[in-house]
Tab-separated table of C-alpha atoms in Angstrom:
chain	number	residue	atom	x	y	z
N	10	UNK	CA	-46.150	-75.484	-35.170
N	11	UNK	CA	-46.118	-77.188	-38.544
N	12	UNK	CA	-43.620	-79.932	-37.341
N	13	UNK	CA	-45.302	-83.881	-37.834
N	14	UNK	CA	-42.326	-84.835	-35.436
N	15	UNK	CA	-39.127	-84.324	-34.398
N	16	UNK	CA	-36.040	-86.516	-36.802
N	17	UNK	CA	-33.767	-88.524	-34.879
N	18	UNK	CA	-31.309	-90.749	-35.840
N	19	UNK	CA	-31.250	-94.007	-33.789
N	20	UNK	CA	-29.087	-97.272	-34.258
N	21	UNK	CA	-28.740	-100.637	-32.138
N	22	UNK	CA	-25.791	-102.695	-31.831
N	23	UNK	CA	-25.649	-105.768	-34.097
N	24	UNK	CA	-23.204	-108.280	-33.172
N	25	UNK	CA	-21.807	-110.185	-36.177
N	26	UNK	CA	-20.295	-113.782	-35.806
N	27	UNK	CA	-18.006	-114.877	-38.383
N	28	UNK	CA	-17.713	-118.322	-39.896
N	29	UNK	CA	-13.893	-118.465	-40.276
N	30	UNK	CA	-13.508	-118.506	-36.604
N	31	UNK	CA	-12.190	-114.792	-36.653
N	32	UNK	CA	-13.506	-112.304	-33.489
N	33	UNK	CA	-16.667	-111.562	-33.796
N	34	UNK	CA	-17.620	-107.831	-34.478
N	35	UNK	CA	-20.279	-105.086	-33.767
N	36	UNK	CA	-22.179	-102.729	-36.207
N	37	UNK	CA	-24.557	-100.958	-36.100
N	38	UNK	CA	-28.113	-100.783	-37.647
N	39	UNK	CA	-29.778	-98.012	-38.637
N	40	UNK	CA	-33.985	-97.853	-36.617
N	41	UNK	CA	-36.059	-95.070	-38.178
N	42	UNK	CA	-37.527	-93.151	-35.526
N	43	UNK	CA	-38.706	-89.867	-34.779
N	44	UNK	CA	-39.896	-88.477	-31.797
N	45	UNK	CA	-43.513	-86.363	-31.529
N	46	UNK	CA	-45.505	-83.904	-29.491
N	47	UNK	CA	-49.360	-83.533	-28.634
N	48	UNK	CA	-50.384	-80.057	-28.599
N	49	UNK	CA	-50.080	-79.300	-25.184
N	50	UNK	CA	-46.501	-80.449	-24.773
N	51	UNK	CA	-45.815	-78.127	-27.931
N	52	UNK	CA	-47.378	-75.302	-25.870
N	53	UNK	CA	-44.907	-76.377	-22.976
N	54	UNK	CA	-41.772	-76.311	-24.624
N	55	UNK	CA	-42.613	-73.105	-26.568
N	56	UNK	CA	-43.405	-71.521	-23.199
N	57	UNK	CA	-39.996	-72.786	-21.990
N	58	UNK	CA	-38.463	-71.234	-24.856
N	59	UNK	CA	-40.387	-67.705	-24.293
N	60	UNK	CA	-38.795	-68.091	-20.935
N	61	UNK	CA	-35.234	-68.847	-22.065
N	62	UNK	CA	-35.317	-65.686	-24.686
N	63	UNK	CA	-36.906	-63.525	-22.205
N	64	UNK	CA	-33.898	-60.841	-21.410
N	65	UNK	CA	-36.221	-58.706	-19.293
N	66	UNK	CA	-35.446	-61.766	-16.566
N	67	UNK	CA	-32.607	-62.572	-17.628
N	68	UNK	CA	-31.662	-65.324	-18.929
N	69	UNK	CA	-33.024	-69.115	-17.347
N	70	UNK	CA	-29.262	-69.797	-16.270
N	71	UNK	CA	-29.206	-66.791	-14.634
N	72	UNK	CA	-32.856	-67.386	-13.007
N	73	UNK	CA	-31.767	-70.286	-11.867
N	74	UNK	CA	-27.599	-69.585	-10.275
N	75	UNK	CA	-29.926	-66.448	-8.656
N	76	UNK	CA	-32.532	-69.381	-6.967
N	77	UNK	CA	-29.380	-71.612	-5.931
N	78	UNK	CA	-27.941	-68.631	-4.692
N	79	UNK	CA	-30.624	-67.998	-2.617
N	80	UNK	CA	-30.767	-71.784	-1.756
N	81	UNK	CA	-27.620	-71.635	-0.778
N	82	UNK	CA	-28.032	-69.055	1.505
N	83	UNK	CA	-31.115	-70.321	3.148
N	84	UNK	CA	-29.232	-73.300	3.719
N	85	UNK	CA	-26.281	-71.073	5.625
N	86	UNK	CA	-28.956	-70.059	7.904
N	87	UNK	CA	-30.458	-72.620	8.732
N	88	UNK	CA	-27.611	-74.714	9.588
N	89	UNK	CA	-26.719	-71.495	11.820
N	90	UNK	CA	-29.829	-72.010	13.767
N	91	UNK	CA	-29.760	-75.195	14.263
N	92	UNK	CA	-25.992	-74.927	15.833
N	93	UNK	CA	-27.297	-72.317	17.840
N	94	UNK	CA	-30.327	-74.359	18.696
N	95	UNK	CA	-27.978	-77.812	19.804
N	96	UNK	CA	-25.488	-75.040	21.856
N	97	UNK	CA	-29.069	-74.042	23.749
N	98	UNK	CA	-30.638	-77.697	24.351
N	99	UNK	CA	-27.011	-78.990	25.708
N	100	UNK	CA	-26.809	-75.916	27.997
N	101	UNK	CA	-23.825	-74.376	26.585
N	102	UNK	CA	-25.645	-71.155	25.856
N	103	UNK	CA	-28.163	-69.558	27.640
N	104	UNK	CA	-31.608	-68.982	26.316
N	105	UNK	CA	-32.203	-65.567	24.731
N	106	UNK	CA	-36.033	-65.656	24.673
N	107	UNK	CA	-36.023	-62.856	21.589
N	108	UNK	CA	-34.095	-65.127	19.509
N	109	UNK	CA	-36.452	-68.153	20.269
N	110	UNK	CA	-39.469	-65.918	19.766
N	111	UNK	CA	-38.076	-64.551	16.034
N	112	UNK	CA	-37.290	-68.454	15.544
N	113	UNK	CA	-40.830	-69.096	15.890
């Protein structure tokens, strides 16, 4: 990609105690950093960003409120079967067999 690393900016907290008895105070220091990538976690994140840009899909956000939306759903259901399920085992519904067997 060209890149030797990503530039950051990073600082720590210095705390600086005065000798005239006044509060002490904090600064902050500068830390040189930068952050870097082997080749195959370049690959990953340009992948990811294929996938982002890709409007034939749509875009991730919508890839991904369409999976929780499906979640979401599954989740509906399956709380509905186990309700019915509890109603069944404490005998305040009969057992339908069909609905059993399309459980199974």
């Amino acid at each position: 990609s060209g890149f030797s690393g990503l530039p950051t900016q990073s600082y720590y907290a210095v705390e600086e105690v005065h000798d005239d008895g006044t509060p002490t105070s904090r600064t902050f220091e500068h830390l040189p950093s930068e952050i870097d990538a082997d080749e195959a976690e370049e690959v990953g994140v340009e992948h990811l960003l294929r996938d982002i840009r890709n409007t034939t899909v749509g875009t991730l956000g919508q890839r991904v409120t369409g999976q929780l939306t499906g979640l979401y759903g599954l989740m509906k259901t399956l709380t509905d079967i186990q309700s019915y399920l509890e109603r069944v085992a404490t005998s305040r519904l009969p057992i339908n067999h069909q609905i059993i067997y399309m459980l199974q």
